[in-house]
XYZ file of C-alpha atoms in Angstrom:
758
model
C 65.827 30.656 -61.434
C 63.929 31.137 -64.716
C 61.358 33.832 -65.254
C 58.578 31.242 -65.578
C 59.445 29.795 -62.174
C 59.482 33.245 -60.597
C 56.080 34.046 -62.082
C 54.694 30.729 -60.866
C 55.968 31.311 -57.296
C 54.476 34.767 -57.334
C 51.112 33.425 -58.371
C 51.231 30.790 -55.587
C 52.058 33.463 -53.041
C 49.143 35.598 -54.180
C 46.803 32.605 -54.004
C 47.984 31.763 -50.455
C 47.526 35.361 -49.389
C 44.011 35.405 -50.843
C 43.114 32.181 -49.055
C 44.463 33.588 -45.771
C 42.403 36.728 -46.192
C 39.287 34.671 -46.851
C 39.928 32.534 -43.756
C 40.424 35.646 -41.642
C 37.175 37.110 -42.932
C 35.356 33.852 -42.142
C 36.755 33.760 -38.585
C 35.756 37.379 -37.995
C 32.292 36.661 -39.349
C 32.015 33.577 -37.122
C 33.105 35.545 -34.045
C 30.603 38.255 -34.900
C 27.817 35.724 -35.326
C 28.801 33.939 -32.091
C 28.862 37.185 -30.160
C 25.556 38.185 -31.662
C 24.088 34.782 -30.819
C 25.478 35.004 -27.276
C 23.845 38.374 -26.845
C 20.608 37.052 -28.282
C 20.615 34.170 -25.787
C 20.468 36.687 -22.928
C 17.502 38.602 -24.269
C 14.191 37.962 -22.479
C 12.612 36.442 -25.584
C 15.571 34.108 -26.176
C 15.617 33.032 -22.534
C 11.883 32.444 -22.640
C 12.293 30.239 -25.703
C 15.072 28.250 -24.038
C 12.987 27.744 -20.889
C 10.006 26.754 -23.035
C 12.188 24.178 -24.771
C 13.343 22.806 -21.422
C 9.836 22.606 -19.947
C 8.417 20.738 -22.916
C 11.382 18.467 -23.655
C 12.651 17.447 -20.209
C 12.020 13.818 -19.233
C 12.351 12.342 -15.793
C 15.316 9.962 -15.746
C 13.384 7.258 -13.869
C 9.814 7.445 -15.129
C 10.699 8.785 -18.614
C 7.721 11.110 -18.358
C 7.469 14.764 -19.374
C 6.992 15.865 -15.775
C 6.975 19.613 -16.333
C 4.632 19.532 -19.291
C 2.242 17.423 -17.221
C 2.506 19.895 -14.330
C 1.774 22.797 -16.674
C -1.265 20.968 -18.038
C -2.587 20.473 -14.503
C -2.438 24.209 -13.646
C -3.716 25.501 -16.983
C -7.232 26.053 -15.656
C -6.410 27.220 -12.099
C -7.104 30.774 -10.920
C -3.936 31.000 -8.757
C -1.510 28.546 -10.380
C 1.730 27.548 -8.646
C 4.556 25.892 -10.597
C 7.434 24.102 -8.843
C 10.776 23.829 -10.676
C 13.443 21.473 -9.345
C 16.755 23.264 -9.834
C 18.621 19.945 -9.986
C 16.718 19.063 -13.167
C 17.863 22.305 -14.741
C 21.489 21.600 -13.832
C 21.579 18.156 -15.460
C 19.807 19.262 -18.634
C 22.192 19.661 -21.563
C 23.089 23.183 -22.705
C 21.546 24.688 -19.557
C 24.498 26.884 -18.553
C 22.835 30.070 -19.798
C 19.607 29.215 -17.983
C 21.317 28.465 -14.660
C 23.510 31.571 -14.838
C 20.479 33.847 -14.994
C 19.366 32.513 -11.584
C 22.642 33.736 -10.085
C 22.803 37.040 -11.980
C 19.194 38.271 -11.926
C 16.709 36.110 -10.060
C 13.752 38.421 -10.715
C 14.322 38.204 -14.477
C 14.745 34.435 -14.234
C 11.440 33.934 -12.414
C 9.614 36.316 -14.779
C 11.061 34.511 -17.810
C 10.055 31.078 -16.531
C 6.565 32.416 -15.857
C 6.404 33.826 -19.399
C 7.500 30.488 -20.875
C 4.869 28.609 -18.874
C 2.198 31.093 -19.918
C 3.146 30.607 -23.564
C 2.701 26.844 -23.226
C -0.592 27.221 -21.363
C -2.051 29.432 -24.116
C -1.893 26.417 -26.431
C -3.901 24.414 -23.875
C -6.219 27.145 -22.590
C -6.372 30.252 -24.833
C -8.471 32.101 -22.244
C -5.830 31.802 -19.494
C -5.250 35.182 -17.774
C -3.849 34.326 -14.317
C -0.458 35.200 -12.866
C 1.782 32.178 -12.387
C 3.827 31.817 -9.191
C 7.121 29.990 -9.771
C 8.669 28.072 -6.876
C 12.277 26.829 -6.953
C 13.238 23.700 -5.007
C 16.706 22.282 -4.226
C 18.520 25.525 -5.025
C 22.253 24.874 -4.731
C 23.472 28.122 -3.123
C 23.178 27.457 0.605
C 24.042 30.089 3.195
C 24.076 30.233 6.976
C 22.416 33.087 8.853
C 25.763 34.711 9.599
C 26.751 34.698 5.902
C 23.738 36.767 4.805
C 24.951 40.321 4.137
C 24.515 43.266 1.759
C 26.316 41.454 -1.094
C 23.385 39.044 -1.365
C 20.698 41.703 -1.913
C 18.265 40.609 -4.668
C 19.914 37.193 -4.877
C 18.372 33.814 -4.239
C 19.762 31.589 -1.472
C 18.780 28.484 0.465
C 18.859 28.346 4.287
C 18.015 25.871 7.049
C 16.063 27.492 9.871
C 13.545 27.038 12.630
C 10.346 29.098 12.718
C 10.250 31.262 15.830
C 7.192 33.459 15.229
C 4.258 33.521 12.848
C 1.543 36.108 12.287
C -2.057 35.536 11.267
C -2.765 35.020 7.583
C -3.936 38.168 5.760
C -5.048 38.998 2.184
C -2.413 40.708 0.024
C -3.509 42.810 -2.958
C -2.021 41.419 -6.182
C -4.008 43.271 -8.843
C -6.296 46.235 -8.070
C -9.323 47.163 -10.170
C -11.301 50.436 -9.953
C -14.764 51.193 -11.297
C -16.171 54.488 -12.537
C -19.562 55.239 -10.987
C -20.713 57.356 -13.922
C -19.819 55.131 -16.901
C -19.269 51.809 -15.020
C -15.915 51.319 -16.718
C -13.509 48.934 -14.959
C -9.933 50.193 -14.812
C -7.002 47.971 -13.834
C -4.341 49.867 -11.955
C -0.683 49.407 -12.966
C 1.511 48.612 -9.946
C -1.580 48.836 -7.707
C -1.476 52.642 -7.650
C -4.631 54.478 -6.666
C -6.690 55.761 -9.617
C -8.449 59.074 -9.041
C -9.907 59.798 -12.503
C -11.686 57.631 -15.066
C -9.719 57.260 -18.307
C -12.926 57.056 -20.370
C -15.183 59.875 -19.116
C -12.614 61.658 -16.907
C -14.968 61.516 -13.980
C -13.446 61.675 -10.495
C -16.102 59.355 -9.076
C -13.886 56.240 -9.048
C -14.141 53.552 -6.375
C -12.115 50.470 -5.546
C -13.744 47.266 -6.856
C -13.121 44.617 -4.201
C -14.716 41.777 -6.149
C -12.739 42.164 -9.382
C -9.422 42.825 -7.631
C -7.175 39.822 -7.049
C -5.549 38.810 -3.781
C -3.156 36.264 -2.409
C -2.469 35.104 1.129
C 0.239 36.845 3.131
C 1.972 35.905 6.360
C 4.917 37.299 8.288
C 7.189 34.809 10.045
C 10.397 35.106 12.021
C 13.084 32.458 11.546
C 16.280 31.847 13.472
C 19.308 29.647 13.048
C 19.244 26.080 14.279
C 20.369 25.530 17.887
C 22.926 22.925 16.819
C 24.531 25.423 14.408
C 24.768 28.196 16.996
C 28.394 29.150 17.826
C 29.233 28.848 21.535
C 28.386 31.954 23.524
C 26.485 33.606 20.655
C 22.869 34.724 20.492
C 20.825 33.165 17.651
C 20.467 35.303 14.537
C 16.893 36.113 13.482
C 15.467 37.316 10.186
C 12.006 38.439 9.154
C 10.421 36.567 6.235
C 7.538 37.668 3.993
C 5.513 34.677 2.842
C 3.065 34.944 -0.070
C 0.644 32.372 -1.461
C -1.754 29.895 0.082
C 0.661 27.025 -0.603
C 3.329 28.577 1.672
C 1.341 30.411 4.349
C -0.134 27.119 5.568
C 3.167 25.276 5.347
C 4.875 26.324 8.574
C 4.155 27.235 12.170
C 6.313 28.107 15.196
C 8.651 25.280 16.129
C 8.836 23.799 12.614
C 12.235 23.198 11.068
C 12.320 24.216 7.434
C 14.564 24.368 4.385
C 13.708 27.629 2.665
C 14.550 28.968 -0.770
C 14.311 32.745 -0.544
C 15.409 36.066 -2.018
C 17.297 38.594 0.107
C 15.574 41.976 0.013
C 16.326 45.430 1.364
C 13.862 47.253 3.584
C 13.853 50.455 5.645
C 14.306 49.926 9.337
C 11.965 51.763 11.698
C 14.486 54.470 12.634
C 15.201 55.265 8.987
C 11.526 55.692 8.213
C 11.091 58.042 11.148
C 14.082 60.191 10.232
C 13.229 60.290 6.530
C 9.787 61.663 7.285
C 11.051 64.274 9.740
C 14.441 65.413 8.492
C 15.415 64.284 5.028
C 12.892 63.120 2.406
C 15.690 61.845 0.145
C 17.740 60.230 2.875
C 21.085 61.546 1.591
C 22.487 63.688 4.386
C 24.312 61.027 6.331
C 23.907 58.388 8.944
C 22.868 60.868 11.628
C 19.570 61.028 9.762
C 19.099 57.249 9.818
C 20.149 56.064 6.349
C 20.301 52.468 7.560
C 18.357 49.549 6.208
C 17.235 46.107 7.214
C 17.729 42.803 5.400
C 14.588 40.718 5.095
C 13.803 37.532 3.210
C 11.105 36.894 0.648
C 10.159 33.220 0.726
C 10.055 31.495 -2.650
C 9.694 27.924 -1.438
C 9.414 26.329 2.008
C 9.989 22.637 2.601
C 8.945 21.475 6.038
C 11.356 18.869 7.342
C 9.582 15.885 8.873
C 11.870 13.565 10.808
C 15.566 14.196 11.064
C 17.776 12.895 8.305
C 17.416 15.546 5.621
C 17.778 18.507 7.939
C 20.269 17.318 10.510
C 22.592 16.051 7.785
C 22.948 19.701 6.817
C 24.362 20.447 10.249
C 28.103 20.815 9.793
C 28.821 19.448 13.261
C 27.213 16.047 12.665
C 28.004 15.088 9.089
C 28.759 11.383 9.082
C 31.621 10.334 6.841
C 32.180 6.842 5.461
C 34.855 6.383 8.117
C 32.349 7.290 10.834
C 29.774 4.827 9.513
C 32.407 2.105 9.291
C 33.513 2.786 12.868
C 29.918 2.719 14.128
C 29.338 -0.679 12.535
C 32.539 -1.909 14.131
C 31.807 -0.714 17.689
C 28.285 -2.101 17.361
C 29.772 -5.557 17.835
C 31.706 -4.541 20.985
C 30.592 -6.570 24.014
C 31.378 -3.640 26.324
C 29.652 -1.005 24.160
C 27.248 0.044 26.922
C 30.068 0.589 29.431
C 32.131 2.567 26.898
C 29.198 4.832 26.083
C 28.653 5.537 29.786
C 32.361 6.300 30.257
C 32.237 8.652 27.250
C 29.396 10.761 28.649
C 30.718 13.749 30.612
C 34.133 12.133 31.198
C 35.209 15.155 33.243
C 32.725 14.086 35.954
C 33.839 11.273 38.236
C 31.332 8.465 38.848
C 27.577 8.996 38.368
C 27.410 5.923 36.098
C 23.707 5.346 36.755
C 22.813 8.976 36.087
C 24.905 9.061 32.915
C 23.277 5.913 31.562
C 19.799 7.240 32.297
C 20.651 10.467 30.459
C 21.928 8.561 27.423
C 18.682 6.584 27.279
C 16.693 9.805 27.433
C 18.687 11.356 24.572
C 18.067 8.336 22.335
C 14.490 7.742 23.534
C 11.982 5.782 21.497
C 9.371 6.634 18.915
C 5.759 7.430 19.637
C 3.789 4.189 19.659
C 0.175 3.402 18.813
C -1.626 0.485 20.430
C -4.259 -1.766 18.855
C -6.989 0.694 19.880
C -5.319 3.549 18.017
C -4.208 5.342 21.195
C -0.885 7.160 20.960
C 1.686 6.803 23.710
C 4.577 9.246 24.024
C 8.023 7.934 23.270
C 10.026 10.669 24.985
C 11.266 10.088 28.526
C 11.603 12.759 31.209
C 14.401 12.747 33.786
C 14.865 14.803 36.951
C 17.942 15.215 39.156
C 17.343 16.532 42.664
C 20.278 16.903 44.957
C 22.715 18.773 47.069
C 24.855 21.574 45.625
C 28.113 20.549 43.969
C 26.879 17.177 42.652
C 27.510 18.068 38.959
C 23.828 18.258 38.003
C 24.257 21.331 35.806
C 27.389 19.918 34.186
C 25.544 16.782 33.115
C 22.731 18.896 31.660
C 25.122 21.038 29.638
C 27.027 18.028 28.334
C 23.746 16.326 27.357
C 22.726 19.436 25.433
C 26.123 19.407 23.698
C 26.025 15.807 22.421
C 22.259 15.469 21.795
C 21.237 15.596 18.103
C 18.891 18.444 19.015
C 19.282 20.199 22.326
C 18.361 23.430 24.088
C 19.492 24.623 27.506
C 17.636 27.095 29.691
C 17.453 28.044 33.362
C 14.189 27.869 35.281
C 14.947 31.019 37.222
C 14.989 33.165 34.091
C 12.256 31.375 32.160
C 8.583 32.254 32.046
C 5.684 30.106 30.903
C 5.678 31.925 27.562
C 9.433 31.462 27.200
C 9.151 27.721 27.744
C 5.963 26.872 25.842
C 4.314 29.448 23.549
C 3.070 33.026 23.650
C 1.226 35.621 21.602
C 3.268 38.805 21.073
C 2.899 42.004 19.044
C 5.129 42.748 16.084
C 6.296 46.207 14.983
C 3.047 46.885 13.170
C 0.949 45.968 16.188
C -0.289 42.667 14.730
C -0.411 39.584 16.904
C 2.173 36.867 16.261
C 2.490 33.384 17.728
C 5.936 32.807 19.262
C 7.379 29.408 20.136
C 9.153 28.767 23.439
C 12.070 26.514 24.338
C 10.051 23.280 24.625
C 8.458 23.826 21.206
C 11.758 24.864 19.619
C 13.324 21.626 20.870
C 10.603 19.526 19.205
C 11.817 15.941 18.652
C 14.894 16.737 20.696
C 16.098 17.414 24.248
C 15.252 20.435 26.416
C 17.461 20.877 29.483
C 15.983 23.008 32.277
C 18.349 23.865 35.113
C 17.199 25.392 38.422
C 13.827 23.724 37.903
C 12.789 24.541 41.472
C 13.254 28.295 40.870
C 10.364 28.494 38.421
C 7.102 30.074 39.472
C 4.203 27.699 40.022
C 2.080 29.182 37.239
C 4.996 28.906 34.798
C 5.805 25.344 35.784
C 2.149 24.367 35.473
C 2.281 25.087 31.737
C 4.680 22.160 31.330
C 2.121 19.554 32.388
C 0.540 19.444 28.939
C 3.903 19.406 27.172
C 5.210 16.532 29.293
C 2.241 14.193 28.908
C 0.289 15.226 25.778
C 3.444 16.599 24.087
C 1.634 19.691 22.806
C 1.496 23.354 23.808
C -1.845 25.129 23.472
C -2.327 28.879 23.437
C -5.443 31.044 23.092
C -4.827 34.782 23.196
C -5.228 37.852 21.036
C -7.535 36.066 18.605
C -4.982 33.285 18.029
C -5.949 29.759 19.049
C -3.281 27.196 18.228
C -1.759 23.922 19.357
C 1.959 23.423 18.717
C 3.974 20.211 18.795
C 6.229 19.719 21.813
C 7.534 16.186 21.269
C 10.420 16.894 23.598
C 12.313 15.044 26.314
C 12.819 17.136 29.442
C 16.039 16.815 31.418
C 15.715 18.871 34.587
C 17.769 19.618 37.681
C 16.530 21.037 40.990
C 18.072 21.960 44.347
C 16.503 21.287 47.757
C 14.858 24.313 49.343
C 16.647 23.631 52.647
C 20.117 23.634 51.075
C 20.646 19.885 51.497
C 18.272 17.007 50.865
C 16.363 15.973 54.002
C 15.580 12.211 53.915
C 12.833 12.691 56.513
C 10.875 14.832 54.074
C 9.252 13.912 50.797
C 10.726 15.074 47.516
C 7.820 17.499 47.178
C 8.721 19.055 50.546
C 12.407 19.126 49.639
C 11.875 20.946 46.358
C 8.544 22.691 46.944
C 7.244 21.169 43.693
C 3.739 19.674 43.347
C 3.407 15.862 43.409
C 1.525 15.932 40.078
C 4.689 17.209 38.404
C 6.822 14.336 39.717
C 4.414 11.700 38.427
C 5.254 12.767 34.867
C 8.970 12.011 35.193
C 10.060 8.512 34.193
C 13.094 8.616 36.460
C 13.918 10.832 39.436
C 17.298 10.584 41.107
C 18.317 12.145 44.401
C 22.014 13.042 44.508
C 23.116 13.230 48.128
C 26.437 14.610 49.292
C 27.416 11.781 51.652
C 30.775 11.925 53.417
C 32.927 8.993 52.293
C 36.643 9.637 52.849
C 37.820 7.040 50.333
C 35.440 8.221 47.619
C 36.175 11.882 48.431
C 39.883 11.239 47.980
C 39.373 9.592 44.586
C 37.149 12.431 43.383
C 39.688 15.051 44.492
C 42.493 13.181 42.722
C 40.382 12.979 39.556
C 39.530 16.690 39.638
C 43.127 17.723 40.263
C 44.553 15.330 37.682
C 46.680 13.524 40.242
C 48.032 10.201 38.980
C 46.955 7.448 41.340
C 47.682 3.756 41.502
C 44.552 2.122 40.125
C 43.228 -0.924 41.891
C 42.973 -4.216 40.055
C 39.199 -4.066 40.385
C 39.103 -0.644 38.699
C 41.334 -1.850 35.856
C 39.014 -4.778 35.221
C 35.839 -2.663 35.314
C 37.079 0.180 33.107
C 36.399 -0.714 29.461
C 37.550 2.460 27.698
C 35.657 5.371 26.150
C 35.000 7.277 22.905
C 35.852 10.877 22.113
C 33.053 13.438 22.469
C 32.749 14.128 18.736
C 32.255 10.448 17.924
C 29.791 10.063 20.819
C 27.693 12.881 19.362
C 27.709 11.266 15.925
C 26.939 7.842 17.394
C 23.910 9.161 19.301
C 22.675 10.899 16.156
C 23.011 7.672 14.180
C 21.321 5.584 16.883
C 18.387 7.992 17.166
C 17.738 8.818 13.516
C 19.669 6.789 10.951
C 19.777 3.215 12.233
C 17.563 1.065 9.984
C 15.956 -0.616 13.010
C 15.630 2.528 15.106
C 12.270 1.424 16.505
C 12.881 -2.031 18.032
C 9.896 -3.923 19.391
C 9.661 -5.557 22.802
C 10.061 -9.323 22.815
C 7.553 -11.459 24.679
C 10.170 -12.277 27.351
C 10.811 -8.561 27.934
C 7.090 -7.857 28.288
C 6.675 -10.693 30.798
C 9.683 -9.473 32.815
C 8.246 -5.930 33.028
C 4.834 -7.287 34.040
C 6.321 -9.535 36.731
C 8.356 -6.669 38.153
C 5.314 -4.400 38.268
C 3.189 -7.076 39.984
C 5.962 -7.791 42.467
C 6.420 -4.192 43.538
C 2.666 -3.621 43.749
C 2.353 -6.709 45.954
C 4.643 -5.129 48.555
C 1.864 -2.852 49.720
C 1.024 -3.526 53.354
C -2.281 -3.273 55.120
C -2.963 -1.850 58.546
C -5.341 -3.342 61.136
C -8.290 -1.786 59.286
C -7.154 -3.401 55.992
C -6.218 0.022 54.611
C -3.113 0.447 52.466
C -0.253 1.854 54.524
C 2.333 2.240 51.756
C 2.177 3.381 48.146
C 4.338 1.128 45.981
C 4.029 1.886 42.261
C 1.547 3.527 39.888
C 0.555 2.215 36.475
C 2.705 4.843 34.795
C 5.752 2.793 35.705
C 4.781 0.230 33.059
C 4.992 2.853 30.299
C 8.240 4.191 31.756
C 9.837 0.724 31.815
C 8.743 0.075 28.232
C 10.289 3.356 27.058
C 13.551 2.696 28.893
C 13.776 -0.862 27.556
C 13.286 0.224 23.937
C 15.673 3.164 24.407
C 18.459 0.858 25.562
C 17.951 -1.371 22.531
C 18.180 1.709 20.289
C 21.296 2.898 22.100
C 23.044 -0.406 21.392
C 21.744 -0.525 17.775
C 19.775 -3.722 18.394
C 16.954 -4.999 16.209
C 14.667 -5.829 19.145
C 14.369 -5.005 22.838
C 15.011 -8.246 24.708
C 15.058 -9.430 28.299
C 18.541 -7.961 28.941
C 17.288 -4.503 28.032
C 14.296 -4.951 30.352
C 16.600 -6.018 33.198
C 18.713 -2.902 32.705
C 15.619 -0.688 32.732
C 14.523 -2.359 35.978
C 17.991 -1.818 37.428
C 17.812 1.919 36.694
C 14.345 2.060 38.269
C 15.550 0.246 41.393
C 18.431 2.685 41.647
C 15.883 5.493 41.619
C 14.079 3.854 44.560
C 17.347 3.376 46.390
C 18.229 7.044 45.993
C 15.182 8.146 47.983
C 12.295 5.708 47.667
C 13.089 3.650 50.755
C 11.057 4.911 53.673
C 13.723 5.182 56.362
C 11.039 4.666 59.026
C 9.820 1.319 57.697
C 12.671 0.124 55.492
C 10.143 -0.688 52.772
C 9.639 0.762 49.315
C 7.120 3.584 49.605
C 6.504 5.764 46.576
C 4.633 8.206 48.725
C 8.089 9.740 48.992
C 7.740 10.550 45.283
C 4.069 11.235 44.749
C 3.266 12.785 48.139
C 3.644 11.865 51.823
C 4.373 8.279 52.894
C 1.111 6.963 54.247
C 2.935 5.453 57.235
C 4.284 8.870 58.087
C 0.932 10.576 57.587
C -0.597 8.103 60.028
C 2.099 8.876 62.608
C 1.640 12.622 62.208
C -2.115 12.367 62.706
C -1.486 10.215 65.777
C 1.056 12.741 67.060
C -1.449 15.586 66.757
C -4.109 13.584 68.599
C -1.734 12.892 71.502
C -0.541 16.513 71.639
C -4.123 17.745 71.751
C -5.023 15.202 74.425
C -2.170 15.667 76.893
C -2.060 19.456 76.467
C -5.863 19.801 76.547
C -5.836 21.709 73.293
C -2.686 23.667 74.107
C -3.764 24.848 77.552
C -1.224 22.962 79.667
C 2.477 22.268 79.233
C 3.916 18.971 77.900
C 6.774 16.951 79.382
C 9.180 15.600 76.760
C 9.746 12.187 78.399
C 6.015 11.716 78.996
C 5.313 12.469 75.326
C 7.856 9.837 74.268
C 6.163 7.221 76.461
C 2.728 8.104 75.095
C 3.986 7.673 71.551
C 5.564 4.287 72.328
C 2.266 3.031 73.783
C 0.622 3.473 70.362
C 3.009 0.806 68.911
C 3.385 2.903 65.783
C 6.944 3.809 66.752
C 9.411 0.956 66.870
C 12.085 2.608 69.034
C 12.308 5.519 71.451
C 14.851 7.151 69.124
C 12.255 7.110 66.337
C 9.712 8.797 68.631
C 12.287 11.365 69.807
C 13.210 12.168 66.196
C 9.559 12.863 65.380
C 9.193 15.141 68.419
C 12.373 17.050 67.510
C 10.981 17.587 64.029
C 7.954 19.297 65.619
C 10.278 21.363 67.811
C 12.219 22.530 64.730
C 8.950 23.531 63.111
C 8.018 25.497 66.256
C 4.901 23.405 66.784
C 6.424 22.632 70.188
C 8.047 25.612 71.918
C 10.434 25.185 74.864
C 9.250 26.810 78.080
C 11.916 29.171 79.368
C 13.519 28.073 82.659
C 11.920 24.588 82.596
C 14.001 21.712 81.325
C 12.181 19.270 79.014
C 8.891 21.202 79.198
C 7.191 22.452 76.014
C 4.095 24.300 74.918
C 1.849 23.087 72.076
C 1.511 25.911 69.498
C -1.517 24.975 67.379
C -1.118 28.054 65.174
C 2.096 26.620 63.666
C 0.382 23.516 62.337
C 0.561 23.646 58.555
C -2.105 22.339 56.215
C -0.143 19.243 55.248
C -0.283 17.972 58.812
């Protein structure tokens, strides 16, 4: 190689090396600038500028309007401005990664920066603006359950679904304190609301708090707990205390409301820590024996009250409907035997009880509150009561109903007080009065199952009258006067006071419940333990899982069933998501209900004095039949409630009458067995007392059994001697007639044992 070529190669090498060095320097400079720019983007001023750019430049995708700039303009002249930022808008805005990250890393800085950006924009509109802006965040994407809230989330923003359990009275909260010097009249604003003891101008110690110039906001303390449908089996509901600030939030929730809340997890001293810190260890550093424990509380940033069902219940993990579920629901909707399959799917571990299962399904689905042409509201929730002998699966049906209902609560009457069922006023830790919601209020727009209904005290049970008919719970105590919503269906079960149901007594006598309570139930079924060897054998085989040879009739009647999970989803869809979830009664259905009501009312019989001897039906049965008819149409996902639905509602009502409404003494329908004493029986009892008084001369002489039977038969009120003897034996059992010792068939009339109902 020549010298010239070597020199030329050397020059090329040097040039390449120089170019490489320049490129390296440029890359290093670019990295330095990028790092510097990245650091600058996280400074408060840079973040404020980015937020200001977003607030002024963001357009709504549908309306193409500058929604945030318009919102800022509307609050520019308010004394307590509130700004609502939709977090979803921030996520879809280009180059917003830095802005969204700050919400995860340091929520307090994020809120302060947004407030600063808004203030900067407002100054261009209103230069005299000097108010503090409250920033609310909606649709925050970090959702947590109650059981996932722990120490790692301190000072972080989360979103939770909850139900309000308690709420205190609204109080003023000091935001900015101002003091005034008495000597020089100087106004001094206190930093961090600390007390000022000396004037900064004249150094006078005569400084007083200026109530008029100080600024306040509304404050309220509420207690929230996890949703009943999200509660793990066998677990107690988790509760958390929430501090609510601002007039826009303090009036936005009350006990019983279901809410979606955006909040910040805060740390607070628990009561034991405060006590021990004051007594033992001012710094709280000596160990847990001195109470260095804390309490997690929530600071509400935004509260969205959930009206209806869809938005909130979709968040429930147990009832999320997939596309496959929706497709299956539309498919089974066309099934001719859908009603039978739904009945078979309810509590499949219980043999029989088809009528009771169908009635419970209709109560779960219910119908919506209706308003007539006069503007009068009529409740849409039905109430159902099971009364019967022990071992008839009443409690099992209640628990299964609570399990599959879209919203359900279960409680026992024996352990429930009036306050626990409706509402109460209680004291919090500070001694302030708080309004607490009970089970009926917590189950608003859902199902409340009350077992052992007969074990409740009369004064506690009386509180349910308002909730059952007016669907509200009123409370006035401790300076709190409030009315809470209780739009709840009650499913109750009661046992007879005598151990087994006595058909000779009214339902009120059997359960020791007042007749006024029974009139509020749409359906009441008596479950009697009747000995039937064939049926008993089938039930035992079913309970023991014994394979039996099914009859041809059973094979033809059994139409299949759905699994419990799908049944729960189907009921949720039928109650809340079906597009025609409020079907109207057809004219034919209305006429059928009217004809049935007129027919049963016409069965009333008159005595010789033209007085009504039997009670047939009250006007409330018309409302009950309408609710049941519409509920069946909703259950089957129908667009209107037709004559078939009305016939089924009438069938369920007739089955109620057959369970106990047939007066065994007359063989005729007599609703006195529901709403009080049968008038026929009251007449016989009065007649019996007259005869006893007459033949015993007011209890002075003894009574012969056979003679008493003959006297009763002469009145022609008793159709057979056996009927008269049964009535006399009833008086003997009640010790109104006492057997005379040593004299066969001779009795004494004990007037002192006559109870008021005679």
